[in-house]
Amino acid sequence: MTATLEAVDHVAIAVRDLRAAEEWYRRAFGAEVVHRERVEEQGVDEALLRVGESYVQLLTPTRPDSPVGKFLAKKGEGIHHVAYRVKDVAAALARLEAEGVELIDAAPRRGSRGTTIAFVHPRGALGTLIELVQEGPHHG
Ligand code: CMX
Ligand code: CO
């Protein structure tokens, strides 16, 4: 069976104060922000810190009823999701669907940094919210 996952793209951490979190990573590890973006569809402001070939994605909500807003209210700050890099999000989703895995996104959508993404529900994924990330923009 061929492996779908190529790398850990990012580990995402929900935080209340993005600038304070960036500063914490800078002081603790010398980690620098390489990208900042607001993703309105997801209701988040994000900061990406490069860690080798991967990123740490610091996330803070732009509105309380967003996924990260609800997560912070319920669980507080902490790891929100793990994102795996794949060659082809649509193909990975088709495989998951064939395996009967519960998806959040039935089809690929636009992610930050000009990527194409999809989320897998934590309920059917060992309690972990999983994001699949494909380099390159989503068309369609
Ligand atoms: N990790 C693990 N479990 C989670 C979770 C998370 N991040 N968020 C919610 N859950 C669990 C809850 O604990 C709850 O479990 P129980 O049923 O056992 O109590 C269940 O999922 C439902 O939780 P909820 O608080 O009612 O939340 P919703 O169902 O409204 O939303 C989810 C949960 C995962 C469907 C929603 O957060 C989502 O659609 N996420 C995908 C999009 C996203 O996270 N966007 C922000 C990041 C954007 C980016 O990375 O670019
Ligand atoms: Co992410």
PDB file of N, CA and C in Angstrom, residues 29-68:
ATOM      1  N   PHE A  29      13.057  29.915  22.024  1.00  0.00           N
ATOM      2  CA  PHE A  29      13.722  29.077  21.018  1.00  0.00           C
ATOM      3  C   PHE A  29      14.396  29.863  19.895  1.00  0.00           C
ATOM      4  N   GLY A  30      14.279  31.172  19.928  1.00  0.00           N
ATOM      5  CA  GLY A  30      14.829  31.966  18.828  1.00  0.00           C
ATOM      6  C   GLY A  30      14.056  31.767  17.537  1.00  0.00           C
ATOM      7  N   ALA A  31      12.839  31.286  17.634  1.00  0.00           N
ATOM      8  CA  ALA A  31      12.027  31.006  16.438  1.00  0.00           C
ATOM      9  C   ALA A  31      11.448  32.296  15.874  1.00  0.00           C
ATOM     10  N   GLU A  32      11.578  32.442  14.554  1.00  0.00           N
ATOM     11  CA  GLU A  32      11.118  33.669  13.908  1.00  0.00           C
ATOM     12  C   GLU A  32       9.866  33.405  13.079  1.00  0.00           C
ATOM     13  N   VAL A  33       8.991  34.386  13.040  1.00  0.00           N
ATOM     14  CA  VAL A  33       7.787  34.302  12.209  1.00  0.00           C
ATOM     15  C   VAL A  33       8.181  34.470  10.743  1.00  0.00           C
ATOM     16  N   VAL A  34       7.768  33.517   9.894  1.00  0.00           N
ATOM     17  CA  VAL A  34       8.082  33.621   8.469  1.00  0.00           C
ATOM     18  C   VAL A  34       6.845  33.992   7.641  1.00  0.00           C
ATOM     19  N   HIS A  35       5.688  33.917   8.265  1.00  0.00           N
ATOM     20  CA  HIS A  35       4.463  34.240   7.515  1.00  0.00           C
ATOM     21  C   HIS A  35       3.344  34.579   8.492  1.00  0.00           C
ATOM     22  N   ARG A  36       2.573  35.607   8.162  1.00  0.00           N
ATOM     23  CA  ARG A  36       1.365  35.935   8.932  1.00  0.00           C
ATOM     24  C   ARG A  36       0.209  36.062   7.965  1.00  0.00           C
ATOM     25  N   GLU A  37      -0.961  35.587   8.394  1.00  0.00           N
ATOM     26  CA  GLU A  37      -2.121  35.688   7.499  1.00  0.00           C
ATOM     27  C   GLU A  37      -3.415  35.617   8.291  1.00  0.00           C
ATOM     28  N   ARG A  38      -4.413  36.361   7.827  1.00  0.00           N
ATOM     29  CA  ARG A  38      -5.780  36.176   8.335  1.00  0.00           C
ATOM     30  C   ARG A  38      -6.522  35.315   7.325  1.00  0.00           C
ATOM     31  N   VAL A  39      -7.129  34.206   7.803  1.00  0.00           N
ATOM     32  CA  VAL A  39      -7.926  33.349   6.929  1.00  0.00           C
ATOM     33  C   VAL A  39      -9.380  33.488   7.378  1.00  0.00           C
ATOM     34  N   GLU A  40     -10.119  34.359   6.682  1.00  0.00           N
ATOM     35  CA  GLU A  40     -11.488  34.690   7.088  1.00  0.00           C
ATOM     36  C   GLU A  40     -12.392  33.466   7.134  1.00  0.00           C
ATOM     37  N   GLU A  41     -12.268  32.583   6.132  1.00  0.00           N
ATOM     38  CA  GLU A  41     -13.135  31.390   6.072  1.00  0.00           C
ATOM     39  C   GLU A  41     -13.003  30.550   7.341  1.00  0.00           C
ATOM     40  N   GLN A  42     -11.808  30.534   7.912  1.00  0.00           N
ATOM     41  CA  GLN A  42     -11.566  29.715   9.100  1.00  0.00           C
ATOM     42  C   GLN A  42     -11.679  30.526  10.391  1.00  0.00           C
ATOM     43  N   GLY A  43     -11.821  31.831  10.253  1.00  0.00           N
ATOM     44  CA  GLY A  43     -11.932  32.686  11.445  1.00  0.00           C
ATOM     45  C   GLY A  43     -10.676  32.725  12.281  1.00  0.00           C
ATOM     46  N   VAL A  44      -9.503  32.724  11.609  1.00  0.00           N
ATOM     47  CA  VAL A  44      -8.243  32.735  12.364  1.00  0.00           C
ATOM     48  C   VAL A  44      -7.245  33.768  11.843  1.00  0.00           C
ATOM     49  N   ASP A  45      -6.432  34.245  12.779  1.00  0.00           N
ATOM     50  CA  ASP A  45      -5.190  34.929  12.448  1.00  0.00           C
ATOM     51  C   ASP A  45      -4.097  33.934  12.764  1.00  0.00           C
ATOM     52  N   GLU A  46      -3.161  33.754  11.807  1.00  0.00           N
ATOM     53  CA  GLU A  46      -2.109  32.783  12.059  1.00  0.00           C
ATOM     54  C   GLU A  46      -0.730  33.392  11.902  1.00  0.00           C
ATOM     55  N   ALA A  47       0.217  32.793  12.626  1.00  0.00           N
ATOM     56  CA  ALA A  47       1.629  33.118  12.459  1.00  0.00           C
ATOM     57  C   ALA A  47       2.360  31.795  12.291  1.00  0.00           C
ATOM     58  N   LEU A  48       3.188  31.717  11.258  1.00  0.00           N
ATOM     59  CA  LEU A  48       3.950  30.489  11.005  1.00  0.00           C
ATOM     60  C   LEU A  48       5.399  30.704  11.407  1.00  0.00           C
ATOM     61  N   LEU A  49       5.911  29.755  12.206  1.00  0.00           N
ATOM     62  CA  LEU A  49       7.320  29.747  12.581  1.00  0.00           C
ATOM     63  C   LEU A  49       7.950  28.566  11.880  1.00  0.00           C
ATOM     64  N   ARG A  50       9.065  28.783  11.206  1.00  0.00           N
ATOM     65  CA  ARG A  50       9.686  27.669  10.496  1.00  0.00           C
ATOM     66  C   ARG A  50      10.494  26.798  11.457  1.00  0.00           C
ATOM     67  N   VAL A  51      10.292  25.487  11.360  1.00  0.00           N
ATOM     68  CA  VAL A  51      11.059  24.520  12.164  1.00  0.00           C
ATOM     69  C   VAL A  51      11.530  23.448  11.186  1.00  0.00           C
ATOM     70  N   GLY A  52      12.744  23.586  10.686  1.00  0.00           N
ATOM     71  CA  GLY A  52      13.232  22.662   9.667  1.00  0.00           C
ATOM     72  C   GLY A  52      12.357  22.743   8.435  1.00  0.00           C
ATOM     73  N   GLU A  53      11.832  21.575   8.009  1.00  0.00           N
ATOM     74  CA  GLU A  53      10.966  21.550   6.830  1.00  0.00           C
ATOM     75  C   GLU A  53       9.496  21.756   7.199  1.00  0.00           C
ATOM     76  N   SER A  54       9.270  21.943   8.500  1.00  0.00           N
ATOM     77  CA  SER A  54       7.892  22.061   8.986  1.00  0.00           C
ATOM     78  C   SER A  54       7.668  23.431   9.608  1.00  0.00           C
ATOM     79  N   TYR A  55       6.462  23.630  10.128  1.00  0.00           N
ATOM     80  CA  TYR A  55       6.119  24.893  10.784  1.00  0.00           C
ATOM     81  C   TYR A  55       5.428  24.620  12.113  1.00  0.00           C
ATOM     82  N   VAL A  56       5.531  25.608  12.995  1.00  0.00           N
ATOM     83  CA  VAL A  56       4.586  25.712  14.104  1.00  0.00           C
ATOM     84  C   VAL A  56       3.606  26.795  13.675  1.00  0.00           C
ATOM     85  N   GLN A  57       2.319  26.485  13.777  1.00  0.00           N
ATOM     86  CA  GLN A  57       1.271  27.432  13.365  1.00  0.00           C
ATOM     87  C   GLN A  57       0.560  27.932  14.625  1.00  0.00           C
ATOM     88  N   LEU A  58       0.804  29.183  14.972  1.00  0.00           N
ATOM     89  CA  LEU A  58       0.110  29.782  16.114  1.00  0.00           C
ATOM     90  C   LEU A  58      -1.194  30.366  15.604  1.00  0.00           C
ATOM     91  N   LEU A  59      -2.289  30.030  16.273  1.00  0.00           N
ATOM     92  CA  LEU A  59      -3.617  30.421  15.800  1.00  0.00           C
ATOM     93  C   LEU A  59      -4.385  31.156  16.881  1.00  0.00           C
ATOM     94  N   THR A  60      -5.010  32.259  16.496  1.00  0.00           N
ATOM     95  CA  THR A  60      -5.912  32.937  17.417  1.00  0.00           C
ATOM     96  C   THR A  60      -7.192  33.283  16.666  1.00  0.00           C
ATOM     97  N   PRO A  61      -8.353  33.205  17.337  1.00  0.00           N
ATOM     98  CA  PRO A  61      -9.617  33.414  16.609  1.00  0.00           C
ATOM     99  C   PRO A  61      -9.870  34.878  16.259  1.00  0.00           C
ATOM    100  N   THR A  62     -10.560  35.091  15.125  1.00  0.00           N
ATOM    101  CA  THR A  62     -11.002  36.442  14.770  1.00  0.00           C
ATOM    102  C   THR A  62     -12.429  36.672  15.257  1.00  0.00           C
ATOM    103  N   ARG A  63     -13.118  35.581  15.630  1.00  0.00           N
ATOM    104  CA  ARG A  63     -14.472  35.676  16.188  1.00  0.00           C
ATOM    105  C   ARG A  63     -14.700  34.476  17.109  1.00  0.00           C
ATOM    106  N   PRO A  64     -15.500  34.677  18.181  1.00  0.00           N
ATOM    107  CA  PRO A  64     -15.640  33.633  19.203  1.00  0.00           C
ATOM    108  C   PRO A  64     -16.327  32.361  18.716  1.00  0.00           C
ATOM    109  N   ASP A  65     -17.186  32.448  17.682  1.00  0.00           N
ATOM    110  CA  ASP A  65     -17.925  31.261  17.227  1.00  0.00           C
ATOM    111  C   ASP A  65     -17.162  30.469  16.162  1.00  0.00           C
ATOM    112  N   SER A  66     -15.875  30.757  15.971  1.00  0.00           N
ATOM    113  CA  SER A  66     -15.044  30.026  14.995  1.00  0.00           C
ATOM    114  C   SER A  66     -14.507  28.754  15.653  1.00  0.00           C
ATOM    115  N   PRO A  67     -13.984  27.799  14.861  1.00  0.00           N
ATOM    116  CA  PRO A  67     -13.440  26.579  15.461  1.00  0.00           C
ATOM    117  C   PRO A  67     -12.407  26.840  16.561  1.00  0.00           C
ATOM    118  N   VAL A  68     -11.488  27.752  16.325  1.00  0.00           N
ATOM    119  CA  VAL A  68     -10.451  28.010  17.338  1.00  0.00           C
ATOM    120  C   VAL A  68     -11.026  28.790  18.525  1.00  0.00           C
TER     121      VAL A  68
END
